[in-house]
Amino acid sequence: MRIIGGEARGRIIRIPKGCRLRPTSDMVREALFNILPPVTGGSFLDLFAGCGTVGLEAASRGAARSLLVEKDPLLAKAIRASAEGLGLAGRTEVMAAEAERAILLLSARGERFDFVFIDPPYERGLIEPTLERIASGNLLAQAGFAIVQHAAGEGVQTDSIGGIVLRDQRRYGNTLLSFWQGA
């Protein structure tokens, strides 16, 4: 995997050997950052970060702060090493925690984000509860975006959750990006 835009463009993101994750493809990341308003100067939260490709991409593209949440401590360590190697450590923070716990902690701190990227394991029913926690925890800045990457056949049965409204969906093969926005 590599960074596709910004100051670290073309640089390789190291993925630990034996990693059996589903990293966000270059094509989907390119589409994501082309659809979103510029992340420059904004705050970016990457939940279920995995190898960190999306959060590191946001930092490379100028996000003032990119917080990546990954429950696996070995992957969290690899993300830190990648951020350091890419020269993005100053704008990147890694939290080794379950997404649910991280949301509670960030909410208790009063933190808000301009962009929240959610890429939970497919077909586990985590999309709606995660969006509900983000809404109730007030993690999304006013008019901020929550973007969910999920399998094309998986989704949410509503177009509004706690003041977060579904604005757009784009399909890339079997992957769907759902763009939610705070009111």
CSV table of C-alpha atoms in Angstrom, one decimal:
chain,number,residue,atom,x,y,z
A,1,MET,CA,0.0,0.0,0.0
A,2,ARG,CA,1.1,3.5,-0.6
A,3,ILE,CA,0.1,7.1,0.1
A,4,ILE,CA,-1.6,8.5,-3.0
A,5,GLY,CA,-1.7,12.3,-2.4
A,6,GLY,CA,-0.1,15.1,-0.4
A,7,GLU,CA,3.4,15.5,1.0
A,8,ALA,CA,4.1,11.8,1.4
A,9,ARG,CA,2.7,10.9,-2.0
A,10,GLY,CA,4.1,7.7,-3.5
A,11,ARG,CA,5.6,6.5,-0.2
A,12,ILE,CA,5.0,3.0,1.0
A,13,ILE,CA,2.9,2.2,4.1
A,14,ARG,CA,4.4,-0.8,5.7
A,15,ILE,CA,1.9,-3.6,6.5
A,16,PRO,CA,2.9,-6.2,9.1
A,17,LYS,CA,3.6,-9.7,7.7
A,18,GLY,CA,0.7,-12.0,8.1
A,19,CYS,CA,-1.8,-9.1,8.3
A,20,ARG,CA,-5.1,-10.5,7.1
A,21,LEU,CA,-6.9,-7.2,7.0
A,22,ARG,CA,-8.8,-5.6,4.1
A,23,PRO,CA,-6.9,-2.3,3.6
A,24,THR,CA,-8.8,0.5,1.8
A,25,SER,CA,-7.7,0.3,-1.9
A,26,ASP,CA,-5.9,3.1,-3.7
A,27,MET,CA,-9.0,3.6,-5.9
A,28,VAL,CA,-11.4,3.9,-3.0
A,29,ARG,CA,-9.0,6.3,-1.1
A,30,GLU,CA,-8.6,8.4,-4.2
A,31,ALA,CA,-12.4,8.6,-4.7
A,32,LEU,CA,-12.9,9.4,-1.0
A,33,PHE,CA,-10.5,12.3,-0.9
A,34,ASN,CA,-11.8,13.6,-4.2
A,35,ILE,CA,-15.4,13.7,-3.0
A,36,LEU,CA,-14.7,15.2,0.4
A,37,PRO,CA,-14.0,18.9,0.9
A,38,PRO,CA,-10.2,19.4,1.5
A,39,VAL,CA,-9.0,18.0,4.8
A,40,THR,CA,-6.3,20.6,5.0
A,41,GLY,CA,-6.2,22.1,8.5
A,42,GLY,CA,-9.1,19.9,9.7
A,43,SER,CA,-9.3,17.1,12.3
A,44,PHE,CA,-9.6,13.5,11.1
A,45,LEU,CA,-10.7,10.5,13.1
A,46,ASP,CA,-10.0,7.0,11.6
A,47,LEU,CA,-12.0,4.3,13.5
A,48,PHE,CA,-11.1,0.7,13.0
A,49,ALA,CA,-7.9,1.9,11.4
A,50,GLY,CA,-6.4,-1.4,10.6
A,51,CYS,CA,-3.1,-0.6,8.8
A,52,GLY,CA,-3.8,3.1,9.0
A,53,THR,CA,-4.0,3.8,5.2
A,54,VAL,CA,-6.9,6.3,5.4
A,55,GLY,CA,-5.8,8.2,8.5
A,56,LEU,CA,-2.2,8.5,7.2
A,57,GLU,CA,-3.5,9.6,3.8
A,58,ALA,CA,-5.5,12.4,5.6
A,59,ALA,CA,-2.3,13.5,7.4
A,60,SER,CA,-0.3,13.5,4.2
A,61,ARG,CA,-3.0,15.7,2.6
A,62,GLY,CA,-2.7,18.3,5.3
A,63,ALA,CA,-5.1,17.4,8.1
A,64,ALA,CA,-3.9,19.3,11.2
A,65,ARG,CA,-4.6,16.2,13.3
A,66,SER,CA,-5.3,12.6,12.3
A,67,LEU,CA,-6.2,10.3,15.2
A,68,LEU,CA,-6.2,6.6,14.2
A,69,VAL,CA,-8.0,4.1,16.5
A,70,GLU,CA,-7.0,0.4,16.2
A,71,LYS,CA,-7.7,-2.3,18.8
A,72,ASP,CA,-4.8,-4.6,17.8
A,73,PRO,CA,-1.7,-3.3,19.7
A,74,LEU,CA,0.6,-4.7,17.0
A,75,LEU,CA,-1.2,-2.9,14.3
A,76,ALA,CA,-1.3,0.3,16.4
A,77,LYS,CA,2.5,0.0,16.8
A,78,ALA,CA,2.9,-0.5,13.0
A,79,ILE,CA,0.8,2.6,12.3
A,80,ARG,CA,3.0,4.6,14.6
A,81,ALA,CA,6.1,3.3,12.8
A,82,SER,CA,4.6,4.2,9.4
A,83,ALA,CA,3.7,7.7,10.6
A,84,GLU,CA,7.2,8.2,11.8
A,85,GLY,CA,8.7,6.8,8.6
A,86,LEU,CA,6.5,9.0,6.4
A,87,GLY,CA,7.4,12.1,8.4
A,88,LEU,CA,3.8,12.5,9.6
A,89,ALA,CA,4.2,11.7,13.3
A,90,GLY,CA,3.7,15.4,14.3
A,91,ARG,CA,0.1,15.4,13.1
A,92,THR,CA,-0.7,11.8,13.7
A,93,GLU,CA,-1.8,10.2,17.0
A,94,VAL,CA,-2.6,6.4,17.4
A,95,MET,CA,-4.9,5.1,20.1
A,96,ALA,CA,-4.8,1.3,20.7
A,97,ALA,CA,-8.4,0.8,21.8
A,98,GLU,CA,-11.7,-0.7,20.8
A,99,ALA,CA,-13.7,1.9,18.7
A,100,GLU,CA,-16.5,1.9,21.2
A,101,ARG,CA,-14.1,2.7,24.1
A,102,ALA,CA,-12.3,5.3,22.1
A,103,ILE,CA,-15.6,7.1,21.2
A,104,LEU,CA,-16.5,7.2,24.9
A,105,LEU,CA,-13.1,8.6,25.9
A,106,LEU,CA,-13.0,11.2,23.1
A,107,SER,CA,-16.6,12.3,23.9
A,108,ALA,CA,-15.7,12.7,27.6
A,109,ARG,CA,-12.8,14.9,26.6
A,110,GLY,CA,-15.1,17.0,24.5
A,111,GLU,CA,-13.3,16.3,21.3
A,112,ARG,CA,-14.9,16.9,17.9
A,113,PHE,CA,-13.7,16.0,14.4
A,114,ASP,CA,-14.3,17.5,11.0
A,115,PHE,CA,-14.0,14.1,9.4
A,116,VAL,CA,-14.7,10.6,10.9
A,117,PHE,CA,-13.9,7.6,8.8
A,118,ILE,CA,-15.5,4.3,9.9
A,119,ASP,CA,-14.3,1.1,8.3
A,120,PRO,CA,-15.6,-1.7,10.6
A,121,PRO,CA,-15.2,-5.4,9.8
A,122,TYR,CA,-17.8,-6.2,7.1
A,123,GLU,CA,-21.1,-7.9,7.9
A,124,ARG,CA,-20.8,-7.6,11.7
A,125,GLY,CA,-23.6,-5.1,12.3
A,126,LEU,CA,-21.3,-2.3,13.6
A,127,ILE,CA,-22.3,0.5,11.3
A,128,GLU,CA,-25.5,1.8,12.9
A,129,PRO,CA,-24.3,1.4,16.6
A,130,THR,CA,-21.0,3.2,15.7
A,131,LEU,CA,-22.9,6.1,14.0
A,132,GLU,CA,-25.3,6.3,17.0
A,133,ARG,CA,-22.3,6.5,19.4
A,134,ILE,CA,-20.7,9.2,17.3
A,135,ALA,CA,-23.9,11.2,17.3
A,136,SER,CA,-24.7,10.8,21.0
A,137,GLY,CA,-21.1,11.5,21.9
A,138,ASN,CA,-21.2,14.7,19.8
A,139,LEU,CA,-17.9,13.8,18.1
A,140,LEU,CA,-18.8,15.2,14.7
A,141,ALA,CA,-18.1,18.9,14.2
A,142,GLN,CA,-21.0,21.0,12.9
A,143,ALA,CA,-21.4,20.2,9.2
A,144,GLY,CA,-18.6,17.6,9.6
A,145,PHE,CA,-18.6,14.3,7.7
A,146,ALA,CA,-18.8,10.7,8.8
A,147,ILE,CA,-17.8,8.4,6.1
A,148,VAL,CA,-18.6,4.7,6.3
A,149,GLN,CA,-16.8,2.1,4.2
A,150,HIS,CA,-18.8,-1.1,4.0
A,151,ALA,CA,-19.8,-4.1,1.8
A,152,ALA,CA,-22.3,-3.1,-0.9
A,153,GLY,CA,-25.0,-5.4,0.5
A,154,GLU,CA,-24.6,-4.0,4.1
A,155,GLY,CA,-25.9,-0.8,5.4
A,156,VAL,CA,-28.2,1.1,7.7
A,157,GLN,CA,-32.0,1.0,7.5
A,158,THR,CA,-32.4,4.8,7.9
A,159,ASP,CA,-31.1,8.0,6.4
A,160,SER,CA,-30.8,9.9,9.7
A,161,ILE,CA,-29.2,9.0,13.0
A,162,GLY,CA,-29.1,11.4,15.9
A,163,GLY,CA,-28.8,14.5,13.7
A,164,ILE,CA,-26.3,12.8,11.3
A,165,VAL,CA,-27.9,12.6,7.8
A,166,LEU,CA,-27.0,10.3,4.9
A,167,ARG,CA,-26.0,12.6,2.0
A,168,ASP,CA,-24.5,10.4,-0.6
A,169,GLN,CA,-23.4,6.8,-1.4
A,170,ARG,CA,-20.8,5.7,-4.0
A,171,ARG,CA,-20.1,2.1,-5.1
A,172,TYR,CA,-16.6,0.8,-6.0
A,173,GLY,CA,-16.9,-2.9,-6.9
A,174,ASN,CA,-18.2,-4.6,-3.7
A,175,THR,CA,-17.3,-1.6,-1.6
A,176,LEU,CA,-19.7,1.2,-0.7
A,177,LEU,CA,-18.8,4.6,0.7
A,178,SER,CA,-21.7,6.2,2.6
A,179,PHE,CA,-21.3,9.9,3.3
A,180,TRP,CA,-23.1,11.2,6.4
A,181,GLN,CA,-23.1,14.8,7.5
A,182,GLY,CA,-23.9,16.6,10.7
A,183,ALA,CA,-26.8,19.0,10.6
